[in-house]
Every structure is written in C-alpha cells, then in structure tokens.
XYZ file of C-alpha atoms in Angstrom:
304
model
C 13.348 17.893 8.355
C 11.787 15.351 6.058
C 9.801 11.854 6.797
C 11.065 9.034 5.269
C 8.168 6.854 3.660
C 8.595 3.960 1.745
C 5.002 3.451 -0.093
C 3.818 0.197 -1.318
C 1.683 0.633 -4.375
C -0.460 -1.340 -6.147
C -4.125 -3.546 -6.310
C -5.787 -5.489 -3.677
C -4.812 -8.955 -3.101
C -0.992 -8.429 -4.149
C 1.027 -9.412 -0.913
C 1.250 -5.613 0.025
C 0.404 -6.839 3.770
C 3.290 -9.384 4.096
C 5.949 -7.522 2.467
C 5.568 -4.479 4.390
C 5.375 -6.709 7.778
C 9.126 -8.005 6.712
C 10.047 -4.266 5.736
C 9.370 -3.373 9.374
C 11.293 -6.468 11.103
C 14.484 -4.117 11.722
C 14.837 -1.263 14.033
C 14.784 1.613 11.572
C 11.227 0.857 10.322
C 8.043 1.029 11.575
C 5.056 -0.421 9.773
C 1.619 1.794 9.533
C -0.688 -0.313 7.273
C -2.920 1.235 5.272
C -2.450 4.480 6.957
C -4.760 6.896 4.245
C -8.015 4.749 6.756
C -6.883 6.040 9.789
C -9.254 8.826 10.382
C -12.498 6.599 9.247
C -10.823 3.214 11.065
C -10.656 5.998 14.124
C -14.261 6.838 13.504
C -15.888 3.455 13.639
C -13.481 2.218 16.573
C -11.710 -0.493 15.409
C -9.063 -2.446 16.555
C -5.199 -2.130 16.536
C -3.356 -5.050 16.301
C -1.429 -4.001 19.043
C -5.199 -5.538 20.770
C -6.657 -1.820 21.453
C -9.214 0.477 19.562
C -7.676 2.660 17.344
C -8.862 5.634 19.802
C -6.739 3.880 22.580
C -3.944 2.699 20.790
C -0.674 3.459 22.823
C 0.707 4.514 18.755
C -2.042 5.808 16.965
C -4.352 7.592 19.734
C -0.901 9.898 20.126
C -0.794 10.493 16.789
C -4.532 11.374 16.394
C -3.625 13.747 19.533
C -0.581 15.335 18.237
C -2.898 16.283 14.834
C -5.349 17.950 17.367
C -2.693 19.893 18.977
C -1.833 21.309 15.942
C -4.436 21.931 13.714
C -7.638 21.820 15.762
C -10.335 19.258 17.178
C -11.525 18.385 13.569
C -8.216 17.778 11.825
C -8.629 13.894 11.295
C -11.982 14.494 9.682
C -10.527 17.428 7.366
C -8.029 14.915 6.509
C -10.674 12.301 5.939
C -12.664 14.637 3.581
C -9.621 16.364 2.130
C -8.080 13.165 1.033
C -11.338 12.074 -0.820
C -11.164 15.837 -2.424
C -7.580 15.304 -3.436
C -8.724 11.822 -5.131
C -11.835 12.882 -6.998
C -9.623 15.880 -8.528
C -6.427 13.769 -8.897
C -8.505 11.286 -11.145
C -9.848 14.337 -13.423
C -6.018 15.108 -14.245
C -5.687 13.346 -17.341
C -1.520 12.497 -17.030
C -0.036 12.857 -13.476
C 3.110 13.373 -15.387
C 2.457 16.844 -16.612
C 4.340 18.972 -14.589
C 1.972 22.078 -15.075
C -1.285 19.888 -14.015
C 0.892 18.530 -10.339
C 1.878 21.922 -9.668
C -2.221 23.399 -10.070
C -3.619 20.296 -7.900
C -0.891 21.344 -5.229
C -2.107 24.820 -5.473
C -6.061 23.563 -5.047
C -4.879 21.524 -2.241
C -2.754 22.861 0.429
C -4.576 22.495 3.406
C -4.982 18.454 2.889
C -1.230 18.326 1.619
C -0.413 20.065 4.976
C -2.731 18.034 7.119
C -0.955 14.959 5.247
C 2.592 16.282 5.842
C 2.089 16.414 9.476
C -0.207 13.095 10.145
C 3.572 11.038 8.652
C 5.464 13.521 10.955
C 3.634 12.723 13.956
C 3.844 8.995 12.974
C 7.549 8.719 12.505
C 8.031 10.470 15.848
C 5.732 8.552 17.644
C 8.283 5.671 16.305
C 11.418 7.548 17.278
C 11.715 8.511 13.448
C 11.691 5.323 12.015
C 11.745 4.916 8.438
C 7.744 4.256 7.492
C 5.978 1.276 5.813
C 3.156 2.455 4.527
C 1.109 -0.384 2.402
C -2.050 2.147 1.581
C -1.338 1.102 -1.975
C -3.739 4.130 -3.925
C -2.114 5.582 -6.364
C -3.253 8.916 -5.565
C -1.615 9.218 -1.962
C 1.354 8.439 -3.617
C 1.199 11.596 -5.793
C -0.235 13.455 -2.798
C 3.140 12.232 -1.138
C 4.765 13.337 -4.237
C 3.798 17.052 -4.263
C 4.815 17.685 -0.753
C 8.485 18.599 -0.046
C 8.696 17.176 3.232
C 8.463 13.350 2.366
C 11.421 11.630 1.518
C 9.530 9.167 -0.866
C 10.153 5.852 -1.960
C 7.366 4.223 -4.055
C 8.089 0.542 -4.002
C 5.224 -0.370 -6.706
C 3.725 -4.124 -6.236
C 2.100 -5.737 -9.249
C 0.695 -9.412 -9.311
C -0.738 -11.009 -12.107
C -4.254 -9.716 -11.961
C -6.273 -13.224 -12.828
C -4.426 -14.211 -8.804
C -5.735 -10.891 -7.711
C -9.476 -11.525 -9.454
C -9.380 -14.920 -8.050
C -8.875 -13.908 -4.488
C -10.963 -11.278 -4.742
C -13.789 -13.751 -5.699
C -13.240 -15.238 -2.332
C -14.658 -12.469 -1.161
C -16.871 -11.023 -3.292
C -18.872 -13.085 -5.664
C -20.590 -10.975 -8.180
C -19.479 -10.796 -11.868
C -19.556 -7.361 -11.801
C -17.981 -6.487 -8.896
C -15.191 -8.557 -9.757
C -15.318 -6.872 -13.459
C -14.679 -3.506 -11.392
C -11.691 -5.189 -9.301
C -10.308 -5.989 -12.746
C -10.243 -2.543 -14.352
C -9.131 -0.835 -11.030
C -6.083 -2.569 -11.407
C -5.931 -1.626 -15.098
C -6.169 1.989 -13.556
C -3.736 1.659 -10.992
C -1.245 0.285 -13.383
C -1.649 3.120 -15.749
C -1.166 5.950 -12.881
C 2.045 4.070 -11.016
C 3.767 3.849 -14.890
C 2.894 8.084 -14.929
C 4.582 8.735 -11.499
C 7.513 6.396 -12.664
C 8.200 8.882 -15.528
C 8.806 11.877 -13.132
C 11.981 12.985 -12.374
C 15.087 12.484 -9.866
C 11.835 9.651 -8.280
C 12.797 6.924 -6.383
C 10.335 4.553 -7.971
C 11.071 0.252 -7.982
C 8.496 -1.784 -9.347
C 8.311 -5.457 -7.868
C 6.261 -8.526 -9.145
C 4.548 -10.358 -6.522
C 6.052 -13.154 -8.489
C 9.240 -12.722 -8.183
C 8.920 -11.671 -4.400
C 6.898 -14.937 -3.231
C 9.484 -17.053 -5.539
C 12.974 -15.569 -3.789
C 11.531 -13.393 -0.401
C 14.875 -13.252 1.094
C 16.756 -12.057 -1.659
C 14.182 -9.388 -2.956
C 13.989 -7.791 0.229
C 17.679 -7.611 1.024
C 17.374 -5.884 -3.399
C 14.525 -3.541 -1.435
C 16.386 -2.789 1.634
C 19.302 -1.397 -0.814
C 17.011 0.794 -2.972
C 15.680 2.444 -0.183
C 18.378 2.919 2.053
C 17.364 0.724 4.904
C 19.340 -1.188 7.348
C 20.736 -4.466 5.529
C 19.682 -7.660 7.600
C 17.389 -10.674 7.076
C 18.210 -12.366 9.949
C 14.797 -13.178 10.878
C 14.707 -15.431 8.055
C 14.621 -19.208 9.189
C 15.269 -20.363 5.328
C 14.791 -19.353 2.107
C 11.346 -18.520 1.798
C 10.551 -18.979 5.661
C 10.669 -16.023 8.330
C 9.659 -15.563 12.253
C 8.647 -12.040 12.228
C 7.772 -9.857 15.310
C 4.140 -7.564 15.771
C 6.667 -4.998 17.935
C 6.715 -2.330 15.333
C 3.432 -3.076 13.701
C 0.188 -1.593 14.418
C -2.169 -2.464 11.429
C -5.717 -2.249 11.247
C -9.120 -2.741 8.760
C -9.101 -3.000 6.140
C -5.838 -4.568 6.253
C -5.625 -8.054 5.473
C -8.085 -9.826 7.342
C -6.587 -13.263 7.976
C -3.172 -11.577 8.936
C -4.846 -9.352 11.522
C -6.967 -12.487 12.610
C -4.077 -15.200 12.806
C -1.145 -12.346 14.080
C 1.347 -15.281 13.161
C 4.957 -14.933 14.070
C 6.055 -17.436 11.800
C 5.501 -16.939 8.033
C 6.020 -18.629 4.864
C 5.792 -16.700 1.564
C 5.765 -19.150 -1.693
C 4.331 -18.708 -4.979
C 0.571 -19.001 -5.347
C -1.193 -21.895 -7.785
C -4.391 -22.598 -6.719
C -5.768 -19.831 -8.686
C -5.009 -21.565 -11.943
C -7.049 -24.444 -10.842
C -9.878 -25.415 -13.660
C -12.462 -24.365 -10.536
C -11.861 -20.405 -11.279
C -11.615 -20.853 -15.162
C -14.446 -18.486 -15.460
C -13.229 -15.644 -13.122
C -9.794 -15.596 -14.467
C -11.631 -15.008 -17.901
C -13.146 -11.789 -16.115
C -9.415 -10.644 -15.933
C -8.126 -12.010 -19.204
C -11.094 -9.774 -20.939
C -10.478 -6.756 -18.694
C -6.914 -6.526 -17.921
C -5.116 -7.678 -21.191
C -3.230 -6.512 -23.356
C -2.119 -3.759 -20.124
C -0.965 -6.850 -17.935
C 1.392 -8.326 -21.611
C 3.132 -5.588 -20.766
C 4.390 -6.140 -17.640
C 5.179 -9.138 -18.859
C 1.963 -11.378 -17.940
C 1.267 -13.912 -20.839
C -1.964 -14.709 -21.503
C -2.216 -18.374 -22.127
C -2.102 -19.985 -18.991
C-alpha cells in the first residue's frame, strides 16, 4: 500500500505555508508542515499548533510512538541523522537525473529511506489515510521521496521571484551575506527541482507564487486536478478571500512564524508589492547579482 504525498518544493519565503493550509481544507488531506523537522522540533519541545508540545501532540506524539514500535527507542534520531546523511551525499551527486547515480544513493541509504517510508505511513494513518501536505520544501526529501516505492508522489514545485524572497528574508535577517547565501540557495534549489522534473512517468507541476497570489481560487481548483484530490473550494468567501479551518493542520517551527502566531481563520492571499519599494533597492540588487540570468528563465525579467 502506498502514501499519497503531495510535496511542496521550493525557497523560503514563497507562500509554501498558505498554500498547503488551503490544500488541507477538504477531508481527504491532512496538512504536516515542514515534516523533514519533526524529530529535532520533537527534541527541543516545541509547540503544535494544535496548542500542545510536539511530545504531547494528540497527532504527532502517536506518530513518534508508532516509529518506536517499529524500529526501536532511537528511530526519530536515526531519522534525524540519516536525513542529514542522505543530504550531504545527495548534494555530492552531480545530476539527480542520472539514473545510475539515484539507484547507488538508494543503495547507500536504505535504512533512512525505510525509516522515511514508515514516518509518512504512520502519518497518513494517524489521519485516517488522508492524502498528505507536506510543505518541507528541500529538494533533497523530495528525491529521498522519489527513490522509495511506497510514496505515491506529487511534487507541486513553488517558485517566487527571488528579489520578494531576498526582501522578506531581510526582515529577518539583516546581514549582506547572509542574505547573499539566501540568494544562491534558491539558485540551487531551482537547479535540483528542474533535474527531478526531467525524470520519468513524475508527477511534477511547477507553480509561480505569482500566479497563485494573483488567481488563489482558480490555481488550486488547477492543483486539486493534477493531483487527484477532491474538487471543492467552497471555503472560499471570494476570489482571492478564504475562511480556512486549523482541524487538519498541525504545523510547527520553523513554519511560518506569523501564521503559527496569528492561527487566522480568515485569509486573504493577493499579490505582494511592497518589496519593490525604493526602501529595499539595495537588497533586491543582492538577488539581481546572485540569482540572474537562472530566475530569466523562469520567466523573471530583470528590470523592475
């Protein structure tokens, strides 16, 4: 039996948060946030949104349970470590396309691929076998997800123009090179999601965060068709408006911050400006010098 995943790829700072928190508004789908932190969100005791610590959670303390069951007392931190193993190696392989270089990091990697296989399992039971949202966004889970034969995967990959995603990164973080880094690990993501695009019989979409904050309604019914979910936006109060339930959501850090803060049941989702504003002139130039010509061709144009 296979585990149905849809996987939201992409950088920081693109959206990934809201879209999958409309994803999950019907029945069959259950949204996990950034699921590849669970075992170090666990470790440090954070909070659910659900308003428990992870380690309490009525949803994810079963799920760290049912991994302990099954493959021993330390399986969450095997999955921890394994995970950063898988990611070191994964970003040696030169093309993630190369059939011959998948099939020797599957080989090197069994134990965390099976630890991985089992974590969604026990997830997607835990939801009565809802269809999950997973917005964990790194590249490299989604090949990990990939190589296994028991995910049904669906990589939904979410790109924004990456001067908005420098920009809101710089409300955060405020050094030059920080930001510079921000930049080129979107270049890098970018390069990996067009790799695992080329691979066959994949069930790969690739969304601007344009064109979903511009028409929200009518890319998610296009998303809901891809993937094979149930078809219905009811919960949408107009066009670009939506009053969304927390029922089948149980996010935690380092998801957004200000959604788990604010937990607000009524959304809107327009297109961003304010990043274009004279005041962040010189950290969209961070971005222009970093991430173009990549971002001209998806389509980005330079000259503001």
């Amino acid at each position: 039996m296979t585990t149905k995943v849809v996987f939201i790829a992409g950088a920081g700072r693109s959206g990934s948060t809201f879209l999958s928190q409309l994803l999950s508004q019907n029945e069959d789908c259950q949204n996990v946030g950034q699921i590849r932190h669970l075992a170090a969100s666990m470790n440090k005791n954070w909070q659910c949104s659900c308003g428990q610590t992870l380690p309490l959670c009525g949803y994810w303390g079963k799920v760290a349970d049912c991994m302990v069951q099954h493959h021993g007392t330390s399986a969450m931190e095997e999955l921890r470590d394994g995970f950063a193993a898988f990611q070191k190696a994964s970003n040696e392989v030169k093309d993630w396309s190369d059939a011959a270089a998948r099939s020797d990091i599957r080989a090197a990697h069994t134990r965390f691929l099976e630890l991985l296989v089992s974590l969604y399992r026990f997830a997607s039971a835990e939801a009565q076998n809802r269809v999950l949202i997973d917005s964990s966004k790194i590249p490299n889970l989604a090949l990990a997800l990939q190589l296994t034969e028991e995910i049904d995967l669906y990589i939904l990959n979410l790109v924004r123009d990456p001067r908005a995603v420098v920009v809101s990164w710089s409300k955060l973080v405020k050094k030059p090179e920080i930001l510079r880094q921000r930049a080129r690990n979107w270049n890098k993501r970018v390069k990996r999601m067009q790799e695992l695009e080329q691979l066959p019989d994949n069930a790969f979409l690739q969304l601007k965060y344009e064109d979903f904050a511009g028409s929200p309604k009518s890319v998610l019914e296009q998303i809901q068709d891809w993937a094979g979910l149930t078809q219905g936006t009811s919960f949408f109060t107009g066009l670009q408006s939506a009053e969304i339930s927390w029922d089948r959501t149980h996010l935690f850090p380092p998801a957004n911050e200000e959604v788990l803060q604010k937990q607000a049941t009524k959304i809107e989702i327009r297109p961003a400006s304010s990043w274009m504003s004279d005041a962040h002139a010189e950290v969209r130039q961070i971005a222009e010098k970093v991430n173009f010509p990549k971002a001209a061709q998806l389509g980005y144009r330079k000259a503001l």
